[in-house]
mmCIF file with all atom_site columns, C-alpha atoms in Angstrom:
data_model
loop_
_atom_site.group_PDB
_atom_site.id
_atom_site.type_symbol
_atom_site.label_atom_id
_atom_site.label_alt_id
_atom_site.label_comp_id
_atom_site.label_asym_id
_atom_site.label_entity_id
_atom_site.label_seq_id
_atom_site.pdbx_PDB_ins_code
_atom_site.Cartn_x
_atom_site.Cartn_y
_atom_site.Cartn_z
_atom_site.occupancy
_atom_site.B_iso_or_equiv
_atom_site.pdbx_formal_charge
_atom_site.auth_seq_id
_atom_site.auth_comp_id
_atom_site.auth_asym_id
_atom_site.auth_atom_id
_atom_site.pdbx_PDB_model_num
ATOM 1   C CA . MET A 1 1   ? -53.236 246.314 -7.782 1.00 0.00 ? 1   MET A CA 1
ATOM 2   C CA . LEU A 1 2   ? -52.836 247.033 -4.100 1.00 0.00 ? 2   LEU A CA 1
ATOM 3   C CA . ARG A 1 3   ? -51.618 250.580 -4.459 1.00 0.00 ? 3   ARG A CA 1
ATOM 4   C CA . GLN A 1 4   ? -54.874 252.343 -3.492 1.00 0.00 ? 4   GLN A CA 1
ATOM 5   C CA . PRO A 1 5   ? -55.894 250.008 -0.618 1.00 0.00 ? 5   PRO A CA 1
ATOM 6   C CA . ILE A 1 6   ? -52.390 250.227 0.842  1.00 0.00 ? 6   ILE A CA 1
ATOM 7   C CA . LEU A 1 7   ? -52.350 253.993 0.634  1.00 0.00 ? 7   LEU A CA 1
ATOM 8   C CA . ARG A 1 8   ? -55.825 254.253 2.206  1.00 0.00 ? 8   ARG A CA 1
ATOM 9   C CA . ALA A 1 9   ? -54.838 251.946 5.050  1.00 0.00 ? 9   ALA A CA 1
ATOM 10  C CA . LEU A 1 10  ? -51.577 253.768 5.624  1.00 0.00 ? 10  LEU A CA 1
ATOM 11  C CA . ARG A 1 11  ? -53.355 257.103 5.901  1.00 0.00 ? 11  ARG A CA 1
ATOM 12  C CA . CYS A 1 12  ? -55.326 255.642 8.818  1.00 0.00 ? 12  CYS A CA 1
ATOM 13  C CA . VAL A 1 13  ? -52.245 254.589 10.756 1.00 0.00 ? 13  VAL A CA 1
ATOM 14  C CA . TYR A 1 14  ? -49.588 256.953 9.473  1.00 0.00 ? 14  TYR A CA 1
ATOM 15  C CA . SER A 1 15  ? -48.320 257.733 12.968 1.00 0.00 ? 15  SER A CA 1
ATOM 16  C CA . LEU A 1 16  ? -48.032 254.003 13.762 1.00 0.00 ? 16  LEU A CA 1
ATOM 17  C CA . LEU A 1 17  ? -45.865 252.833 10.852 1.00 0.00 ? 17  LEU A CA 1
ATOM 18  C CA . PHE A 1 18  ? -43.338 250.179 11.806 1.00 0.00 ? 18  PHE A CA 1
ATOM 19  C CA . ASN A 1 19  ? -40.017 249.218 10.265 1.00 0.00 ? 19  ASN A CA 1
ATOM 20  C CA . SER A 1 20  ? -40.164 245.700 8.854  1.00 0.00 ? 20  SER A CA 1
ATOM 21  C CA . GLY A 1 21  ? -36.374 245.256 9.020  1.00 0.00 ? 21  GLY A CA 1
ATOM 22  C CA . VAL A 1 22  ? -36.637 243.737 12.492 1.00 0.00 ? 22  VAL A CA 1
ATOM 23  C CA . MET A 1 23  ? -39.908 242.202 13.636 1.00 0.00 ? 23  MET A CA 1
ATOM 24  C CA . LEU A 1 24  ? -40.759 239.969 16.581 1.00 0.00 ? 24  LEU A CA 1
ATOM 25  C CA . LEU A 1 25  ? -43.898 238.050 15.608 1.00 0.00 ? 25  LEU A CA 1
ATOM 26  C CA . SER A 1 26  ? -46.370 235.710 17.275 1.00 0.00 ? 26  SER A CA 1
ATOM 27  C CA . ARG A 1 27  ? -49.074 233.502 15.785 1.00 0.00 ? 27  ARG A CA 1
ATOM 28  C CA . GLN A 1 28  ? -51.382 236.521 15.921 1.00 0.00 ? 28  GLN A CA 1
ATOM 29  C CA . HIS A 1 29  ? -49.232 238.097 13.221 1.00 0.00 ? 29  HIS A CA 1
ATOM 30  C CA . LEU A 1 30  ? -49.531 235.256 10.673 1.00 0.00 ? 30  LEU A CA 1
ATOM 31  C CA . PRO A 1 31  ? -51.961 237.288 8.518  1.00 0.00 ? 31  PRO A CA 1
ATOM 32  C CA . LEU A 1 32  ? -49.113 239.743 7.921  1.00 0.00 ? 32  LEU A CA 1
ATOM 33  C CA . LEU A 1 33  ? -47.133 237.022 6.194  1.00 0.00 ? 33  LEU A CA 1
ATOM 34  C CA . ALA A 1 34  ? -49.945 235.223 4.385  1.00 0.00 ? 34  ALA A CA 1
ATOM 35  C CA . ARG A 1 35  ? -49.217 235.279 0.672  1.00 0.00 ? 35  ARG A CA 1
ATOM 36  C CA . TRP A 1 36  ? -47.603 238.689 0.664  1.00 0.00 ? 36  TRP A CA 1
ATOM 37  C CA . GLN A 1 37  ? -45.027 237.590 -1.913 1.00 0.00 ? 37  GLN A CA 1
ATOM 38  C CA . GLU A 1 38  ? -47.800 236.475 -4.273 1.00 0.00 ? 38  GLU A CA 1
ATOM 39  C CA . ARG A 1 39  ? -49.330 239.954 -4.368 1.00 0.00 ? 39  ARG A CA 1
ATOM 40  C CA . GLN A 1 40  ? -48.683 242.224 -7.296 1.00 0.00 ? 40  GLN A CA 1
ATOM 41  C CA . LEU A 1 41  ? -47.161 245.122 -5.389 1.00 0.00 ? 41  LEU A CA 1
ATOM 42  C CA . GLU A 1 42  ? -46.435 248.197 -7.440 1.00 0.00 ? 42  GLU A CA 1
ATOM 43  C CA . CYS A 1 43  ? -43.661 249.896 -5.535 1.00 0.00 ? 43  CYS A CA 1
ATOM 44  C CA . ARG A 1 44  ? -39.936 250.240 -5.912 1.00 0.00 ? 44  ARG A CA 1
ATOM 45  C CA . VAL A 1 45  ? -38.825 250.524 -2.290 1.00 0.00 ? 45  VAL A CA 1
ATOM 46  C CA . LEU A 1 46  ? -40.155 249.328 1.051  1.00 0.00 ? 46  LEU A CA 1
ATOM 47  C CA . CYS A 1 47  ? -42.689 246.985 -0.565 1.00 0.00 ? 47  CYS A CA 1
ATOM 48  C CA . ASP A 1 48  ? -42.736 244.584 2.367  1.00 0.00 ? 48  ASP A CA 1
ATOM 49  C CA . GLN A 1 49  ? -42.898 247.392 4.901  1.00 0.00 ? 49  GLN A CA 1
ATOM 50  C CA . LEU A 1 50  ? -45.798 249.137 3.155  1.00 0.00 ? 50  LEU A CA 1
ATOM 51  C CA . PHE A 1 51  ? -47.671 245.863 2.732  1.00 0.00 ? 51  PHE A CA 1
ATOM 52  C CA . PHE A 1 52  ? -47.181 244.725 6.351  1.00 0.00 ? 52  PHE A CA 1
ATOM 53  C CA . ASN A 1 53  ? -48.295 248.106 7.675  1.00 0.00 ? 53  ASN A CA 1
ATOM 54  C CA . ALA A 1 54  ? -51.396 248.096 5.463  1.00 0.00 ? 54  ALA A CA 1
ATOM 55  C CA . VAL A 1 55  ? -52.422 244.558 6.468  1.00 0.00 ? 55  VAL A CA 1
ATOM 56  C CA . ALA A 1 56  ? -51.884 245.366 10.155 1.00 0.00 ? 56  ALA A CA 1
ATOM 57  C CA . ALA A 1 57  ? -54.107 248.429 9.799  1.00 0.00 ? 57  ALA A CA 1
ATOM 58  C CA . GLN A 1 58  ? -56.819 246.670 7.776  1.00 0.00 ? 58  GLN A CA 1
ATOM 59  C CA . ARG A 1 59  ? -57.042 243.679 10.127 1.00 0.00 ? 59  ARG A CA 1
ATOM 60  C CA . GLY A 1 60  ? -56.516 245.527 13.391 1.00 0.00 ? 60  GLY A CA 1
ATOM 61  C CA . ILE A 1 61  ? -53.430 243.475 14.219 1.00 0.00 ? 61  ILE A CA 1
ATOM 62  C CA . ALA A 1 62  ? -51.715 244.608 17.404 1.00 0.00 ? 62  ALA A CA 1
ATOM 63  C CA . VAL A 1 63  ? -48.338 246.205 16.826 1.00 0.00 ? 63  VAL A CA 1
ATOM 64  C CA . SER A 1 64  ? -46.164 247.308 19.743 1.00 0.00 ? 64  SER A CA 1
ATOM 65  C CA . ASP A 1 65  ? -42.984 249.321 19.662 1.00 0.00 ? 65  ASP A CA 1
ATOM 66  C CA . LEU A 1 66  ? -40.395 247.453 21.739 1.00 0.00 ? 66  LEU A CA 1
ATOM 67  C CA . GLY A 1 67  ? -38.103 250.464 21.681 1.00 0.00 ? 67  GLY A CA 1
ATOM 68  C CA . ALA A 1 68  ? -34.797 251.279 20.069 1.00 0.00 ? 68  ALA A CA 1
ATOM 69  C CA . SER A 1 69  ? -32.939 248.603 22.034 1.00 0.00 ? 69  SER A CA 1
ATOM 70  C CA . PHE A 1 70  ? -34.732 245.970 19.915 1.00 0.00 ? 70  PHE A CA 1
ATOM 71  C CA . ASN A 1 71  ? -33.881 247.699 16.632 1.00 0.00 ? 71  ASN A CA 1
ATOM 72  C CA . PHE A 1 72  ? -30.574 249.458 17.191 1.00 0.00 ? 72  PHE A CA 1
ATOM 73  C CA . VAL A 1 73  ? -29.671 250.350 13.606 1.00 0.00 ? 73  VAL A CA 1
ATOM 74  C CA . GLY A 1 74  ? -26.216 250.208 12.081 1.00 0.00 ? 74  GLY A CA 1
ATOM 75  C CA . SER A 1 75  ? -25.975 253.952 11.499 1.00 0.00 ? 75  SER A CA 1
ATOM 76  C CA . GLU A 1 76  ? -26.447 254.460 15.258 1.00 0.00 ? 76  GLU A CA 1
ATOM 77  C CA . VAL A 1 77  ? -23.653 251.958 15.918 1.00 0.00 ? 77  VAL A CA 1
ATOM 78  C CA . ARG A 1 78  ? -21.436 254.057 13.663 1.00 0.00 ? 78  ARG A CA 1
ATOM 79  C CA . ARG A 1 79  ? -22.364 257.217 15.589 1.00 0.00 ? 79  ARG A CA 1
ATOM 80  C CA . ALA A 1 80  ? -21.597 255.497 18.907 1.00 0.00 ? 80  ALA A CA 1
ATOM 81  C CA . VAL A 1 81  ? -18.213 254.194 17.730 1.00 0.00 ? 81  VAL A CA 1
ATOM 82  C CA . VAL A 1 82  ? -16.535 256.861 15.563 1.00 0.00 ? 82  VAL A CA 1
ATOM 83  C CA . THR A 1 83  ? -15.865 260.570 15.767 1.00 0.00 ? 83  THR A CA 1
ATOM 84  C CA . SER A 1 84  ? -17.359 262.981 13.267 1.00 0.00 ? 84  SER A CA 1
ATOM 85  C CA . SER A 1 85  ? -15.706 263.701 9.949  1.00 0.00 ? 85  SER A CA 1
ATOM 86  C CA . GLU A 1 86  ? -14.037 266.778 11.468 1.00 0.00 ? 86  GLU A CA 1
ATOM 87  C CA . GLY A 1 87  ? -12.442 264.608 14.142 1.00 0.00 ? 87  GLY A CA 1
ATOM 88  C CA . ARG A 1 88  ? -14.754 265.957 16.855 1.00 0.00 ? 88  ARG A CA 1
ATOM 89  C CA . PRO A 1 89  ? -16.697 263.473 18.973 1.00 0.00 ? 89  PRO A CA 1
ATOM 90  C CA . ILE A 1 90  ? -20.273 263.154 17.842 1.00 0.00 ? 90  ILE A CA 1
ATOM 91  C CA . GLN A 1 91  ? -22.757 264.925 20.102 1.00 0.00 ? 91  GLN A CA 1
ATOM 92  C CA . ASP A 1 92  ? -24.302 262.861 22.868 1.00 0.00 ? 92  ASP A CA 1
ATOM 93  C CA . LYS A 1 93  ? -21.545 260.245 22.609 1.00 0.00 ? 93  LYS A CA 1
ATOM 94  C CA . ALA A 1 94  ? -22.129 259.067 26.191 1.00 0.00 ? 94  ALA A CA 1
ATOM 95  C CA . ALA A 1 95  ? -25.837 258.557 25.518 1.00 0.00 ? 95  ALA A CA 1
ATOM 96  C CA . ARG A 1 96  ? -25.112 256.777 22.227 1.00 0.00 ? 96  ARG A CA 1
ATOM 97  C CA . ARG A 1 97  ? -22.557 254.513 23.901 1.00 0.00 ? 97  ARG A CA 1
ATOM 98  C CA . ALA A 1 98  ? -25.028 253.712 26.708 1.00 0.00 ? 98  ALA A CA 1
ATOM 99  C CA . ALA A 1 99  ? -27.721 252.895 24.131 1.00 0.00 ? 99  ALA A CA 1
ATOM 100 C CA . LEU A 1 100 ? -25.332 250.557 22.279 1.00 0.00 ? 100 LEU A CA 1
ATOM 101 C CA . ARG A 1 101 ? -24.488 248.864 25.575 1.00 0.00 ? 101 ARG A CA 1
ATOM 102 C CA . ALA A 1 102 ? -28.185 248.380 26.427 1.00 0.00 ? 102 ALA A CA 1
ATOM 103 C CA . ALA A 1 103 ? -29.156 247.139 22.928 1.00 0.00 ? 103 ALA A CA 1
ATOM 104 C CA . CYS A 1 104 ? -30.802 243.727 22.582 1.00 0.00 ? 104 CYS A CA 1
ATOM 105 C CA . VAL A 1 105 ? -30.910 243.530 18.781 1.00 0.00 ? 105 VAL A CA 1
ATOM 106 C CA . VAL A 1 106 ? -28.559 245.307 16.370 1.00 0.00 ? 106 VAL A CA 1
ATOM 107 C CA . HIS A 1 107 ? -30.026 245.826 12.902 1.00 0.00 ? 107 HIS A CA 1
ATOM 108 C CA . LEU A 1 108 ? -27.081 245.821 10.503 1.00 0.00 ? 108 LEU A CA 1
ATOM 109 C CA . THR A 1 109 ? -28.264 248.043 7.694  1.00 0.00 ? 109 THR A CA 1
ATOM 110 C CA . ARG A 1 110 ? -26.686 248.356 4.270  1.00 0.00 ? 110 ARG A CA 1
ATOM 111 C CA . LYS A 1 111 ? -24.657 251.388 5.295  1.00 0.00 ? 111 LYS A CA 1
ATOM 112 C CA . VAL A 1 112 ? -22.253 249.483 7.560  1.00 0.00 ? 112 VAL A CA 1
ATOM 113 C CA . PRO A 1 113 ? -19.670 246.722 6.945  1.00 0.00 ? 113 PRO A CA 1
ATOM 114 C CA . LYS A 1 114 ? -21.783 243.799 8.176  1.00 0.00 ? 114 LYS A CA 1
ATOM 115 C CA . LEU A 1 115 ? -19.182 241.046 8.573  1.00 0.00 ? 115 LEU A CA 1
ATOM 116 C CA . TYR A 1 116 ? -16.677 243.095 10.537 1.00 0.00 ? 116 TYR A CA 1
ATOM 117 C CA . LEU A 1 117 ? -19.264 244.988 12.552 1.00 0.00 ? 117 LEU A CA 1
ATOM 118 C CA . ALA A 1 118 ? -21.109 241.784 13.498 1.00 0.00 ? 118 ALA A CA 1
ATOM 119 C CA . HIS A 1 119 ? -17.807 240.225 14.568 1.00 0.00 ? 119 HIS A CA 1
ATOM 120 C CA . TRP A 1 120 ? -16.729 243.311 16.513 1.00 0.00 ? 120 TRP A CA 1
ATOM 121 C CA . ILE A 1 121 ? -20.097 243.559 18.297 1.00 0.00 ? 121 ILE A CA 1
ATOM 122 C CA . ALA A 1 122 ? -20.134 239.854 19.187 1.00 0.00 ? 122 ALA A CA 1
ATOM 123 C CA . ARG A 1 123 ? -16.556 239.940 20.454 1.00 0.00 ? 123 ARG A CA 1
ATOM 124 C CA . ARG A 1 124 ? -17.102 243.123 22.484 1.00 0.00 ? 124 ARG A CA 1
ATOM 125 C CA . ALA A 1 125 ? -20.364 241.804 23.915 1.00 0.00 ? 125 ALA A CA 1
ATOM 126 C CA . LEU A 1 126 ? -18.696 238.592 25.056 1.00 0.00 ? 126 LEU A CA 1
ATOM 127 C CA . THR A 1 127 ? -15.295 239.892 26.203 1.00 0.00 ? 127 THR A CA 1
ATOM 128 C CA . GLN A 1 128 ? -15.686 243.523 27.292 1.00 0.00 ? 128 GLN A CA 1
ATOM 129 C CA . GLN A 1 129 ? -19.437 243.361 27.929 1.00 0.00 ? 129 GLN A CA 1
ATOM 130 C CA . ASP A 1 130 ? -19.709 246.998 26.872 1.00 0.00 ? 130 ASP A CA 1
ATOM 131 C CA . VAL A 1 131 ? -22.049 246.557 23.882 1.00 0.00 ? 131 VAL A CA 1
ATOM 132 C CA . MET A 1 132 ? -25.336 244.735 23.327 1.00 0.00 ? 132 MET A CA 1
ATOM 133 C CA . GLN A 1 133 ? -25.973 243.668 26.910 1.00 0.00 ? 133 GLN A CA 1
ATOM 134 C CA . CYS A 1 134 ? -29.792 243.891 26.683 1.00 0.00 ? 134 CYS A CA 1
ATOM 135 C CA . PHE A 1 135 ? -30.089 245.089 30.267 1.00 0.00 ? 135 PHE A CA 1
ATOM 136 C CA . GLN A 1 136 ? -33.834 244.749 30.626 1.00 0.00 ? 136 GLN A CA 1
ATOM 137 C CA . ASN A 1 137 ? -33.679 241.101 29.509 1.00 0.00 ? 137 ASN A CA 1
ATOM 138 C CA . SER A 1 138 ? -30.298 239.849 30.716 1.00 0.00 ? 138 SER A CA 1
ATOM 139 C CA . SER A 1 139 ? -29.811 236.816 32.906 1.00 0.00 ? 139 SER A CA 1
ATOM 140 C CA . ALA A 1 140 ? -26.980 234.991 34.645 1.00 0.00 ? 140 ALA A CA 1
ATOM 141 C CA . ALA A 1 141 ? -27.509 231.980 32.356 1.00 0.00 ? 141 ALA A CA 1
ATOM 142 C CA . ALA A 1 142 ? -26.929 234.139 29.279 1.00 0.00 ? 142 ALA A CA 1
ATOM 143 C CA . ILE A 1 143 ? -23.685 235.484 30.704 1.00 0.00 ? 143 ILE A CA 1
ATOM 144 C CA . GLU A 1 144 ? -22.443 231.979 31.559 1.00 0.00 ? 144 GLU A CA 1
ATOM 145 C CA . GLY A 1 145 ? -23.051 230.846 27.975 1.00 0.00 ? 145 GLY A CA 1
ATOM 146 C CA . SER A 1 146 ? -20.825 233.620 26.633 1.00 0.00 ? 146 SER A CA 1
ATOM 147 C CA . LYS A 1 147 ? -17.590 231.639 27.118 1.00 0.00 ? 147 LYS A CA 1
ATOM 148 C CA . GLU A 1 148 ? -18.786 228.898 24.777 1.00 0.00 ? 148 GLU A CA 1
ATOM 149 C CA . LEU A 1 149 ? -19.957 231.451 22.209 1.00 0.00 ? 149 LEU A CA 1
ATOM 150 C CA . LEU A 1 150 ? -16.604 233.219 22.323 1.00 0.00 ? 150 LEU A CA 1
ATOM 151 C CA . LEU A 1 151 ? -14.816 229.965 21.479 1.00 0.00 ? 151 LEU A CA 1
ATOM 152 C CA . ARG A 1 152 ? -17.028 229.579 18.381 1.00 0.00 ? 152 ARG A CA 1
ATOM 153 C CA . LEU A 1 153 ? -16.404 233.105 17.120 1.00 0.00 ? 153 LEU A CA 1
ATOM 154 C CA . LEU A 1 154 ? -14.162 233.209 14.068 1.00 0.00 ? 154 LEU A CA 1
ATOM 155 C CA . PRO A 1 155 ? -10.692 234.604 14.884 1.00 0.00 ? 155 PRO A CA 1
ATOM 156 C CA . ILE A 1 156 ? -10.685 237.422 12.330 1.00 0.00 ? 156 ILE A CA 1
ATOM 157 C CA . GLU A 1 157 ? -9.961  240.407 14.614 1.00 0.00 ? 157 GLU A CA 1
ATOM 158 C CA . GLU A 1 158 ? -6.480  240.799 13.107 1.00 0.00 ? 158 GLU A CA 1
ATOM 159 C CA . LYS A 1 159 ? -7.976  241.216 9.632  1.00 0.00 ? 159 LYS A CA 1
ATOM 160 C CA . TYR A 1 160 ? -9.713  244.530 10.230 1.00 0.00 ? 160 TYR A CA 1
ATOM 161 C CA . ASP A 1 161 ? -9.742  247.743 12.235 1.00 0.00 ? 161 ASP A CA 1
ATOM 162 C CA . ILE A 1 162 ? -13.342 248.615 13.096 1.00 0.00 ? 162 ILE A CA 1
ATOM 163 C CA . GLY A 1 163 ? -12.592 252.350 13.052 1.00 0.00 ? 163 GLY A CA 1
ATOM 164 C CA . VAL A 1 164 ? -11.150 252.110 9.542  1.00 0.00 ? 164 VAL A CA 1
ATOM 165 C CA . GLU A 1 165 ? -14.081 249.977 8.349  1.00 0.00 ? 165 GLU A CA 1
ATOM 166 C CA . LEU A 1 166 ? -16.737 252.317 9.744  1.00 0.00 ? 166 LEU A CA 1
ATOM 167 C CA . CYS A 1 167 ? -14.970 255.390 8.363  1.00 0.00 ? 167 CYS A CA 1
ATOM 168 C CA . LYS A 1 168 ? -14.687 254.118 4.778  1.00 0.00 ? 168 LYS A CA 1
ATOM 169 C CA . GLY A 1 169 ? -16.261 256.689 2.497  1.00 0.00 ? 169 GLY A CA 1
ATOM 170 C CA . GLU A 1 170 ? -16.417 259.299 5.275  1.00 0.00 ? 170 GLU A CA 1
ATOM 171 C CA . PRO A 1 171 ? -14.570 262.635 5.105  1.00 0.00 ? 171 PRO A CA 1
ATOM 172 C CA . PRO A 1 172 ? -11.048 262.858 6.566  1.00 0.00 ? 172 PRO A CA 1
ATOM 173 C CA . GLY A 1 173 ? -10.894 263.027 10.361 1.00 0.00 ? 173 GLY A CA 1
ATOM 174 C CA . CYS A 1 174 ? -13.298 260.160 10.971 1.00 0.00 ? 174 CYS A CA 1
ATOM 175 C CA . LYS A 1 175 ? -11.794 257.693 13.448 1.00 0.00 ? 175 LYS A CA 1
ATOM 176 C CA . ALA A 1 176 ? -12.754 255.296 16.209 1.00 0.00 ? 176 ALA A CA 1
ATOM 177 C CA . GLN A 1 177 ? -13.319 256.768 19.644 1.00 0.00 ? 177 GLN A CA 1
ATOM 178 C CA . PRO A 1 178 ? -10.665 255.734 22.210 1.00 0.00 ? 178 PRO A CA 1
ATOM 179 C CA . TRP A 1 179 ? -12.899 253.211 24.048 1.00 0.00 ? 179 TRP A CA 1
ATOM 180 C CA . VAL A 1 180 ? -13.420 251.260 20.828 1.00 0.00 ? 180 VAL A CA 1
ATOM 181 C CA . GLN A 1 181 ? -9.807  250.165 20.444 1.00 0.00 ? 181 GLN A CA 1
ATOM 182 C CA . VAL A 1 182 ? -9.569  248.530 23.859 1.00 0.00 ? 182 VAL A CA 1
ATOM 183 C CA . ALA A 1 183 ? -8.942  244.827 23.198 1.00 0.00 ? 183 ALA A CA 1
#
């Protein structure tokens, strides 16, 4: 029964909650992982996230926010790539596109078509170099390795249209922005 201790710990660090979908850990963070699956957690959603946040608070484990470029979520990719359901560009499209270009890690959430979006991002990053360039951490060696990575990428670009995939289930008028369709 960890419900009460978790809630007490979370009240102490409510403003410092972190998303456990993407974590960069060091040996200092091993206590976060120690036997968490063996615990009898009584929650229906976010069990791992609640547990990790509580343990970090209880043990005083350092947690740093690396910024959105290290957890660029799938819904933000969608907003950077498609127009709104009314066919109008989404507000701040230039800023969203710049953020997608600067991203280091893209967190493909359940609300996006993972296979096609992962392929599209990898292909664009390697060929057009207009997405996921991780500006603050890029190097010449990483860019040189892109040719080999591109050769290993599955040739499935003819099997999907990223605008169509990202607009599935959206109201009429949703479509890819013009820059997205550039080969």
